[in-house]
PDB file of C-alpha atoms and ligand atoms in Angstrom:
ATOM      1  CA  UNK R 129       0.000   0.000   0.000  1.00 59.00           C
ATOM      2  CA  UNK R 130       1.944   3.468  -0.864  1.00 67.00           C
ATOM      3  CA  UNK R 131       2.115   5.908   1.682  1.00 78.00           C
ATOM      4  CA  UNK R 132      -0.351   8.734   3.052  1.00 95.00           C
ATOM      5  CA  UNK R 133      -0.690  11.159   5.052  1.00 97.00           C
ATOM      6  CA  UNK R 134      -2.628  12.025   8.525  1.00 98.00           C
ATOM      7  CA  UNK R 135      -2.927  15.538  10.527  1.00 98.00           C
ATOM      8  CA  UNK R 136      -2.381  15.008  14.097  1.00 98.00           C
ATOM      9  CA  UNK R 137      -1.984  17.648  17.018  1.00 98.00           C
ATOM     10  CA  UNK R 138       0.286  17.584  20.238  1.00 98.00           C
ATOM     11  CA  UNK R 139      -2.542  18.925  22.831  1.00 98.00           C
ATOM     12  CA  UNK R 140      -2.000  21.705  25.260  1.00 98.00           C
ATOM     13  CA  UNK R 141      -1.450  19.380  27.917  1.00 98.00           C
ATOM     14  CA  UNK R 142       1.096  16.609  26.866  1.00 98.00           C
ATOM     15  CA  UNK R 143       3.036  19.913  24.993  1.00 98.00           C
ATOM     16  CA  UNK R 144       2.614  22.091  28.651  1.00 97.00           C
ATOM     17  CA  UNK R 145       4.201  19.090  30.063  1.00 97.00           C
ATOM     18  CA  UNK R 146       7.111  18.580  28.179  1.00 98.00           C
ATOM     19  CA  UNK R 147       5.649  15.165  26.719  1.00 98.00           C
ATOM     20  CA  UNK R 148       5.909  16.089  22.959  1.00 98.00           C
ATOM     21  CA  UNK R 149       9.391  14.686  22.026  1.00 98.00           C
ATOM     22  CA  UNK R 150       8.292  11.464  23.801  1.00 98.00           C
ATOM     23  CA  UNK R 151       5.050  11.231  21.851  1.00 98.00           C
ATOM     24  CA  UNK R 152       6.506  11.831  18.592  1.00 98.00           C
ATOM     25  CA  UNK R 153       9.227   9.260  19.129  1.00 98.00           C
ATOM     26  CA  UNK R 154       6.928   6.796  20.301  1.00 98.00           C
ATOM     27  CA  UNK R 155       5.321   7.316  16.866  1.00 98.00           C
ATOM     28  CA  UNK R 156       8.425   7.404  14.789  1.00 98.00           C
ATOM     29  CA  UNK R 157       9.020   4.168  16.472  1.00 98.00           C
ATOM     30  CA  UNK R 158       6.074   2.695  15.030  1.00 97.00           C
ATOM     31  CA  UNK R 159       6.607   3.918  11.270  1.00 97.00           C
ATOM     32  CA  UNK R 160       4.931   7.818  11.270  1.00 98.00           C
ATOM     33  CA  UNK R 161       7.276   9.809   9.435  1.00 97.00           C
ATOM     34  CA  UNK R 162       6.838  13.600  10.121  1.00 97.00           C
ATOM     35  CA  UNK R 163       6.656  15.786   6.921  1.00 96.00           C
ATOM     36  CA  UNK R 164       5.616  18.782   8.645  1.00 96.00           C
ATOM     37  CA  UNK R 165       5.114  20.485  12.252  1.00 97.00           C
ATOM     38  CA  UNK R 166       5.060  23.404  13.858  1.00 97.00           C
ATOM     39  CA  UNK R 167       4.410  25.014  17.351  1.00 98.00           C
ATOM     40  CA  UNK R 168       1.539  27.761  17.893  1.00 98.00           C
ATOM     41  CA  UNK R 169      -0.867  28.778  20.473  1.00 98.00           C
ATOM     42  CA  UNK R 170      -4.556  28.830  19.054  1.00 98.00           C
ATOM     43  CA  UNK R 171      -7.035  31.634  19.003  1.00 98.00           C
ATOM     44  CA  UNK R 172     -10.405  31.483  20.420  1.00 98.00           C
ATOM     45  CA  UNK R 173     -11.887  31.376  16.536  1.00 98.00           C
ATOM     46  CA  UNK R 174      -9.144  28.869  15.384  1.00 98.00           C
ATOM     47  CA  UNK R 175     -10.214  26.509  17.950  1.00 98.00           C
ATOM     48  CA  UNK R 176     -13.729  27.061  17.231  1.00 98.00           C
ATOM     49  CA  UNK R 177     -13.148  26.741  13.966  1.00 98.00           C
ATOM     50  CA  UNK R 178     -10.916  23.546  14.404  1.00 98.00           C
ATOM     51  CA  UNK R 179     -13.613  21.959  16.247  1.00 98.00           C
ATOM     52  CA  UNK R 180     -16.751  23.270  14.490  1.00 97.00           C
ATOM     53  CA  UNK R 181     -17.898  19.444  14.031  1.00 96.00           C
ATOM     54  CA  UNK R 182     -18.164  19.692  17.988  1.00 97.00           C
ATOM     55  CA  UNK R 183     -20.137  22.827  18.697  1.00 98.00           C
ATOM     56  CA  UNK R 184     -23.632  21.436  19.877  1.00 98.00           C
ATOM     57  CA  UNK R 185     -21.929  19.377  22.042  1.00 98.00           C
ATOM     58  CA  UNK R 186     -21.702  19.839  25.866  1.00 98.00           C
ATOM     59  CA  UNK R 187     -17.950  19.648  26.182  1.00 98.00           C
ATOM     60  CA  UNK R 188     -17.338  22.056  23.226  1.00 98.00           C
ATOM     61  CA  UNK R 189     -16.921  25.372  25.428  1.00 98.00           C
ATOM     62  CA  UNK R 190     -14.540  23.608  27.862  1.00 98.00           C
ATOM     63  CA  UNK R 191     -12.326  21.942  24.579  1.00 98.00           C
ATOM     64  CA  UNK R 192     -12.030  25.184  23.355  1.00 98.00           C
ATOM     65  CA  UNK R 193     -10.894  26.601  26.694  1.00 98.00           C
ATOM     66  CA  UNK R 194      -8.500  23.967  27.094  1.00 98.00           C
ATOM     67  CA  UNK R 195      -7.063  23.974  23.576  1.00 98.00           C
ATOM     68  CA  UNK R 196      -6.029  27.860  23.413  1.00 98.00           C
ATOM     69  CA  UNK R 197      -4.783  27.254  27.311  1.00 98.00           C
ATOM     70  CA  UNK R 198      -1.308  27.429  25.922  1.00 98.00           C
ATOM     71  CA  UNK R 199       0.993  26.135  22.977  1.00 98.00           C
ATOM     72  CA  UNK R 200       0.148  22.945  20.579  1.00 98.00           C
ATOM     73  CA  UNK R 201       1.868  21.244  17.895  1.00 98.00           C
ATOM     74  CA  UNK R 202       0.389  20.122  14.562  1.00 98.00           C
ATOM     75  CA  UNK R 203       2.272  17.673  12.466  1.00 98.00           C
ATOM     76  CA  UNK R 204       1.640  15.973   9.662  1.00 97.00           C
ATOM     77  CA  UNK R 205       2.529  12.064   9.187  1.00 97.00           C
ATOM     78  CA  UNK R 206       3.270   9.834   6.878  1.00 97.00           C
ATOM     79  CA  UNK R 207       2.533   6.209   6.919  1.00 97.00           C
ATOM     80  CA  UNK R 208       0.958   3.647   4.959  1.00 96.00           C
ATOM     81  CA  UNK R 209      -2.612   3.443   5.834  1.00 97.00           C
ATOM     82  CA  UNK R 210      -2.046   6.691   7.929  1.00 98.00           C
ATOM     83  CA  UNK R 211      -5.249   7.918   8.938  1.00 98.00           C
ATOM     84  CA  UNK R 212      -6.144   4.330  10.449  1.00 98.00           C
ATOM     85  CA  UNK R 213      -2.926   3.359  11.922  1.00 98.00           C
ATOM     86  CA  UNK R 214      -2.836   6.674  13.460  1.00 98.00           C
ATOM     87  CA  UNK R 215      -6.241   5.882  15.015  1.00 98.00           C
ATOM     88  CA  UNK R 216      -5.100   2.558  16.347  1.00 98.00           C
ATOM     89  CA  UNK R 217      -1.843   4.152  17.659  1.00 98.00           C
ATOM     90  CA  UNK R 218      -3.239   7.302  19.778  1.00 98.00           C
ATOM     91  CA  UNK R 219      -5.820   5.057  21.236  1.00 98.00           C
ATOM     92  CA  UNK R 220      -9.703   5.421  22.332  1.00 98.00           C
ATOM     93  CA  UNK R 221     -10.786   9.732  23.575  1.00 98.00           C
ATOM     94  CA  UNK R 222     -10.722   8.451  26.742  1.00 98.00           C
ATOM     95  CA  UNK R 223      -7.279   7.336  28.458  1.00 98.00           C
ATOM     96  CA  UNK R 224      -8.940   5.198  30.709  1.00 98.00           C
ATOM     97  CA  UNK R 225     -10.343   2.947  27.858  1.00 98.00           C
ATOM     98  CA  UNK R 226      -7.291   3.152  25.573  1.00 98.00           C
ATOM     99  CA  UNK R 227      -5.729   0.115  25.032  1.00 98.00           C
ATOM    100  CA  UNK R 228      -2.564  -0.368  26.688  1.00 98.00           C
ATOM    101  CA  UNK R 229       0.879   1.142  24.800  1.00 98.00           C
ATOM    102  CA  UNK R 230      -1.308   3.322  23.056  1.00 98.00           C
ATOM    103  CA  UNK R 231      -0.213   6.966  22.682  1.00 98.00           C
ATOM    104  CA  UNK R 232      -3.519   8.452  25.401  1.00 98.00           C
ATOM    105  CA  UNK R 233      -2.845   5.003  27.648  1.00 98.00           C
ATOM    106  CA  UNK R 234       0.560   6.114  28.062  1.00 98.00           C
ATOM    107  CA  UNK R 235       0.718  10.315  28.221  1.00 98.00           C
ATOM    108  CA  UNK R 236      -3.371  11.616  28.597  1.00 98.00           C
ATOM    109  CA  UNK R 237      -4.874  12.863  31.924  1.00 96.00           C
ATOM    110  CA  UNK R 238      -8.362  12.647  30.679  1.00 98.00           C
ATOM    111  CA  UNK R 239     -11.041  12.439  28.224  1.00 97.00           C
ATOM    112  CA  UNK R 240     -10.624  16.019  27.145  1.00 97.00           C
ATOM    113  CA  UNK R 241      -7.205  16.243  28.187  1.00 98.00           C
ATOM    114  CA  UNK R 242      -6.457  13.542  25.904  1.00 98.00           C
ATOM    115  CA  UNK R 243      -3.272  14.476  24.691  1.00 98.00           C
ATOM    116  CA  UNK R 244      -2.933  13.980  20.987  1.00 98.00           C
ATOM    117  CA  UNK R 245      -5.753  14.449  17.832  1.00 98.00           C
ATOM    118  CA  UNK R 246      -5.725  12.575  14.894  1.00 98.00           C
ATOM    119  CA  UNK R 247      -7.697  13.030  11.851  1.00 98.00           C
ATOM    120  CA  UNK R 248     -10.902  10.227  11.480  1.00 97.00           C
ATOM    121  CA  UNK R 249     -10.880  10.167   7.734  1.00 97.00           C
ATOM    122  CA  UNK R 250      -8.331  11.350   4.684  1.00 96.00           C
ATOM    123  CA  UNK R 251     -10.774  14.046   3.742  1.00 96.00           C
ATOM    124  CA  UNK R 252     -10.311  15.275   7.543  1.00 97.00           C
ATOM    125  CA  UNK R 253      -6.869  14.635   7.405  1.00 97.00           C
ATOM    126  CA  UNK R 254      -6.688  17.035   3.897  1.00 96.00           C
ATOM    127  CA  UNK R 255      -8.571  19.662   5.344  1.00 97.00           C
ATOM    128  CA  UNK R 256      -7.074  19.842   8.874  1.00 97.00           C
ATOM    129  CA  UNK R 257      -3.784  20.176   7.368  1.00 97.00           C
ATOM    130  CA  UNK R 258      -4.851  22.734   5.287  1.00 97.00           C
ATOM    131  CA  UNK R 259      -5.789  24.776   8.435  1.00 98.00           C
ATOM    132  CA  UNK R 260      -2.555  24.547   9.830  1.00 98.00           C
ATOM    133  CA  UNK R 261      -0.027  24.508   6.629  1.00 97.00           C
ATOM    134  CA  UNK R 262       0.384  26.750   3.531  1.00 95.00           C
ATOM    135  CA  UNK R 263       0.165  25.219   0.431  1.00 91.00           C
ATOM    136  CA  UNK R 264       4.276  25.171   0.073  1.00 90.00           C
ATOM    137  CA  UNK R 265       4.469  23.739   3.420  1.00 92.00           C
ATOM    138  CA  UNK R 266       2.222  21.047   2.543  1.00 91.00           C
ATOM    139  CA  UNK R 267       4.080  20.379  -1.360  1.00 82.00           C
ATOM    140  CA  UNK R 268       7.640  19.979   0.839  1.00 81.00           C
ATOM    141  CA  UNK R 269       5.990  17.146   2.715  1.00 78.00           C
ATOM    142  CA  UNK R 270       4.831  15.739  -0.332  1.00 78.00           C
TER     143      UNK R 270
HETATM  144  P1  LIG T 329     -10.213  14.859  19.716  1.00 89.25           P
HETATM  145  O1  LIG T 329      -9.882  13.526  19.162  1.00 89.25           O
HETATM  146  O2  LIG T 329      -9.276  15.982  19.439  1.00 89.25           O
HETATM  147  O3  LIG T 329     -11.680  15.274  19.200  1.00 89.25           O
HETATM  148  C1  LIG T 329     -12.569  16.066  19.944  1.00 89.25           C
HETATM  149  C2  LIG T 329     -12.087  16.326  21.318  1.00 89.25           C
HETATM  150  O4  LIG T 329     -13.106  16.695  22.226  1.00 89.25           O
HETATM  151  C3  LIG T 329     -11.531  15.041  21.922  1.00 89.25           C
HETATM  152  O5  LIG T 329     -10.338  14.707  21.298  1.00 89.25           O
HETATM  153  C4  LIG T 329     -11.455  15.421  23.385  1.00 89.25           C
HETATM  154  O6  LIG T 329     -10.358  16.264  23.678  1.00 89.25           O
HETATM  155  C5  LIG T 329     -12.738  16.226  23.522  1.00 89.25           C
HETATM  156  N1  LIG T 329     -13.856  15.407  24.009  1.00 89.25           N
HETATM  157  C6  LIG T 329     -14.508  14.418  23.369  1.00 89.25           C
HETATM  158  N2  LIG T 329     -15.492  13.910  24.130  1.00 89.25           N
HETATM  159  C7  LIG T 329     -15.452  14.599  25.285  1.00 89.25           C
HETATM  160  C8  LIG T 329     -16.231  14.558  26.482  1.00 89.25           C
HETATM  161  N3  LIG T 329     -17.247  13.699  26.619  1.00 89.25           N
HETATM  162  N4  LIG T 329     -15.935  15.412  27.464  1.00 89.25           N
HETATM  163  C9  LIG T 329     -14.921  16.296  27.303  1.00 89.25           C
HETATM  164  N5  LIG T 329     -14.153  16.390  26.192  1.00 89.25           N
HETATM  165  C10 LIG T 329     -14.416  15.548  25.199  1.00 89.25           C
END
């Protein structure tokens, strides 16, 4: 299967707590190549934006709130099968249902403090990177 590519996002939390370096090698370990990152603190309307899909839910206030709390980091990875293996590697939203080695198992603190994102389908995974990378950015990965 050739390669693809996934968007995922070092969280407030596991970046705040000096967990990103582990993360990403714990993914690089298991095959993710990164093609692109970068560190920035999100905006109120960036988050909201972000997480439009989300805004009728309960928790959607509190996400935002959480994810322009301080600095995150976007990458983009390349794998075969990315979107799913990505999936499978960061585990289930909740840390307390993740299976074990997973990448939330291992470095969340909670359901919404969950450490890491990761795109559900490649259409997500296009568009999500194309919120955080220019178009230049995104042809250098490629
Ligand atoms: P993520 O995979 O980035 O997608 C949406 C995010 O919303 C999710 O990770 C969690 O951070 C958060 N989230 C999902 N469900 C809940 C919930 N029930 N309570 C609080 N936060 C949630």
């Amino acid at each position: 299967m050739p390669d693809s590519y996934t968007l995922t996002i070092v969280k407030p939390d596991a970046f705040g707590s000096n967990k990103a370096g582990k993360i990403i090698a714990h993914l690089e370990a298991q095959g993710f190549r990164v093609r692109a990152a970068r560190v920035l603190h999100l905006t109120k309307v960036q988050a909201e934006e972000f997480y439009s899909v989300h805004r009728e839910r309960p928790f959607f206030g509190s996400l935002v709130q959480f994810m322009t709390s301080g600095p995150c980091m976007p990458l983009v990875l390349e794998k075969a099968d990315a979107v799913a293996a990505l999936r499978k590697a960061i585990g289930a939203t909740d840390p307390k249902e993740a299976e074990q080695g997973t990448v939330r198992q291992l470095f969340a603190e909670s359901k919404e403090r969950n450490a890491i994102h990761a795109s559900d389908s490649d259409e997500n995974a296009a568009r999500e990177s194309r919120f955080f990378f220019s178009e230049s950015e995104l042809l250098a990965a490629r």
